[in-house]
PDB file of C-alpha atoms in Angstrom:
ATOM      1  CA  TYR H  56      -0.595  -0.234  -0.230  1.00 54.00           C
ATOM      2  CA  ARG H  57       2.581   2.037   0.783  1.00 62.00           C
ATOM      3  CA  CYS H  58       4.729   2.188  -2.370  1.00 68.00           C
ATOM      4  CA  MET H  59       1.921   2.547  -4.341  1.00 73.00           C
ATOM      5  CA  CYS H  60       0.714   6.168  -2.750  1.00 84.00           C
ATOM      6  CA  ARG H  61       4.777   6.986  -3.466  1.00 85.00           C
ATOM      7  CA  VAL H  62       4.370   6.067  -6.639  1.00 88.00           C
ATOM      8  CA  ALA H  63       0.450   7.941  -6.772  1.00 89.00           C
ATOM      9  CA  MET H  64       2.464  10.975  -5.255  1.00 91.00           C
ATOM     10  CA  ILE H  65       4.690  10.958  -8.183  1.00 93.00           C
ATOM     11  CA  VAL H  66       2.514  11.141 -10.698  1.00 94.00           C
ATOM     12  CA  TYR H  67       0.747  13.488  -9.808  1.00 93.00           C
ATOM     13  CA  SER H  68       3.534  14.975  -8.874  1.00 94.00           C
ATOM     14  CA  ILE H  69       5.259  15.564 -12.088  1.00 96.00           C
ATOM     15  CA  ALA H  70       2.238  16.233 -13.615  1.00 96.00           C
ATOM     16  CA  LEU H  71       1.645  19.194 -11.338  1.00 95.00           C
ATOM     17  CA  VAL H  72       4.700  20.544 -13.229  1.00 96.00           C
ATOM     18  CA  ILE H  73       3.318  19.464 -16.525  1.00 96.00           C
ATOM     19  CA  GLY H  74      -0.046  21.966 -16.125  1.00 92.00           C
ATOM     20  CA  PHE H  75       1.848  24.881 -15.095  1.00 91.00           C
ATOM     21  CA  ALA H  76       3.840  24.824 -17.499  1.00 92.00           C
ATOM     22  CA  THR H  77       1.706  24.579 -20.169  1.00 88.00           C
ATOM     23  CA  ALA H  78      -0.492  26.835 -18.581  1.00 84.00           C
ATOM     24  CA  LYS H  79       2.465  29.485 -18.525  1.00 83.00           C
ATOM     25  CA  PHE H  80       3.558  28.538 -22.347  1.00 84.00           C
ATOM     26  CA  PHE H  81       0.378  29.086 -23.644  1.00 78.00           C
ATOM     27  CA  HIS H  82      -1.091  31.666 -22.238  1.00 67.00           C
ATOM     28  CA  PRO H  83      -1.565  34.597 -22.331  1.00 61.00           C
ATOM     29  CA  LYS H  84       0.477  35.376 -25.103  1.00 62.00           C
ATOM     30  CA  LYS H  85      -1.139  32.560 -27.297  1.00 55.00           C
ATOM     31  CA  SER H  86      -3.972  33.773 -30.355  1.00 52.00           C
ATOM     32  CA  PHE H  87      -5.127  30.266 -30.674  1.00 53.00           C
ATOM     33  CA  VAL H  88      -6.121  29.474 -26.974  1.00 53.00           C
ATOM     34  CA  PRO H  89      -9.568  30.772 -26.077  1.00 58.00           C
ATOM     35  CA  GLN H  90     -10.489  32.961 -23.482  1.00 61.00           C
ATOM     36  CA  LEU H  91     -13.692  33.225 -21.714  1.00 64.00           C
ATOM     37  CA  LYS H  92     -15.156  37.327 -21.105  1.00 64.00           C
ATOM     38  CA  PHE H  93     -17.835  38.626 -20.278  1.00 63.00           C
ATOM     39  CA  GLY H  94     -17.978  42.322 -20.110  1.00 65.00           C
ATOM     40  CA  ARG H  95     -16.348  43.501 -16.695  1.00 66.00           C
ATOM     41  CA  PHE H  96     -16.408  39.720 -15.959  1.00 67.00           C
ATOM     42  CA  HIS H  97     -12.458  37.511 -17.044  1.00 65.00           C
ATOM     43  CA  ILE H  98     -13.397  33.520 -16.356  1.00 67.00           C
ATOM     44  CA  HIS H  99      -9.096  33.053 -15.549  1.00 74.00           C
ATOM     45  CA  HIS H 100      -8.134  29.474 -16.401  1.00 74.00           C
ATOM     46  CA  TRP H 101      -7.305  29.508 -12.331  1.00 77.00           C
ATOM     47  CA  ILE H 102     -11.132  29.478 -12.279  1.00 81.00           C
ATOM     48  CA  TRP H 103     -12.176  27.182 -14.630  1.00 81.00           C
ATOM     49  CA  GLY H 104      -9.569  24.652 -13.549  1.00 85.00           C
ATOM     50  CA  THR H 105     -11.249  24.855 -10.131  1.00 88.00           C
ATOM     51  CA  VAL H 106     -14.288  24.533 -11.373  1.00 89.00           C
ATOM     52  CA  LEU H 107     -13.206  21.404 -13.638  1.00 89.00           C
ATOM     53  CA  LEU H 108     -11.139  19.423 -10.822  1.00 91.00           C
ATOM     54  CA  GLY H 109     -14.953  19.975  -9.170  1.00 92.00           C
ATOM     55  CA  VAL H 110     -16.452  17.826 -12.288  1.00 92.00           C
ATOM     56  CA  ILE H 111     -13.447  15.098 -11.597  1.00 92.00           C
ATOM     57  CA  TYR H 112     -14.144  14.729  -8.502  1.00 90.00           C
ATOM     58  CA  LEU H 113     -17.760  14.933  -8.511  1.00 94.00           C
ATOM     59  CA  THR H 114     -17.827  11.771 -11.615  1.00 93.00           C
ATOM     60  CA  GLY H 115     -15.575  10.070  -9.582  1.00 89.00           C
ATOM     61  CA  TYR H 116     -12.814   9.919 -12.571  1.00 85.00           C
ATOM     62  CA  VAL H 117      -9.781  10.809 -10.402  1.00 86.00           C
ATOM     63  CA  HIS H 118      -6.922   9.971 -12.085  1.00 90.00           C
ATOM     64  CA  ASP H 119      -3.780  11.468 -11.016  1.00 91.00           C
ATOM     65  CA  PHE H 120      -2.397  12.394 -13.354  1.00 95.00           C
ATOM     66  CA  LEU H 121      -5.460  14.532 -14.793  1.00 93.00           C
ATOM     67  CA  VAL H 122      -5.646  15.542 -11.697  1.00 94.00           C
ATOM     68  CA  GLY H 123      -2.662  17.514 -11.244  1.00 95.00           C
ATOM     69  CA  VAL H 124      -2.206  18.557 -14.747  1.00 94.00           C
ATOM     70  CA  VAL H 125      -5.699  21.051 -13.878  1.00 92.00           C
ATOM     71  CA  THR H 126      -4.591  21.466 -10.506  1.00 93.00           C
ATOM     72  CA  GLY H 127      -0.601  22.587 -12.110  1.00 93.00           C
ATOM     73  CA  ILE H 128      -3.022  24.376 -14.605  1.00 87.00           C
ATOM     74  CA  ALA H 129      -4.976  26.577 -11.778  1.00 87.00           C
ATOM     75  CA  LEU H 130      -1.615  26.871  -9.843  1.00 87.00           C
ATOM     76  CA  GLN H 131      -0.395  28.933 -12.383  1.00 86.00           C
ATOM     77  CA  GLY H 132      -3.168  31.336 -13.633  1.00 79.00           C
ATOM     78  CA  LEU H 133      -2.887  32.203  -9.527  1.00 76.00           C
ATOM     79  CA  THR H 134       0.826  33.828 -10.761  1.00 77.00           C
ATOM     80  CA  TYR H 135      -0.485  36.292 -12.401  1.00 73.00           C
ATOM     81  CA  LYS H 136      -1.925  40.216 -11.159  1.00 70.00           C
ATOM     82  CA  ASN H 137      -4.319  40.308 -12.716  1.00 61.00           C
ATOM     83  CA  TRP H 138      -6.316  36.873 -10.666  1.00 56.00           C
ATOM     84  CA  SER H 139      -9.271  38.395 -10.318  1.00 59.00           C
ATOM     85  CA  ILE H 140     -12.839  38.065 -11.953  1.00 57.00           C
ATOM     86  CA  PHE H 141     -13.456  41.701 -12.813  1.00 57.00           C
ATOM     87  CA  ARG H 142     -11.116  43.112 -15.503  1.00 54.00           C
ATOM     88  CA  ASP H 143     -10.402  46.472 -15.405  1.00 53.00           C
TER      89      ASP H 143
END
């Protein structure tokens, strides 16, 4: 059991780095990445990433790699100065 936990933790950690690096590479400068902007509101990738994590848990498809990638994407979104849902 202990070995399985370590493997899961390693998979999750590697996936987290992959998700963070992927989000850093593709956002915000790449024009082909969809942006969710509605008037004064901007749904940043940390918001939809967090919602997606909730959906993953609710559906029961909790895979360490998938959760790690989406968590990395969400965490990377919080590194921006304009991480708020409201736009100026």
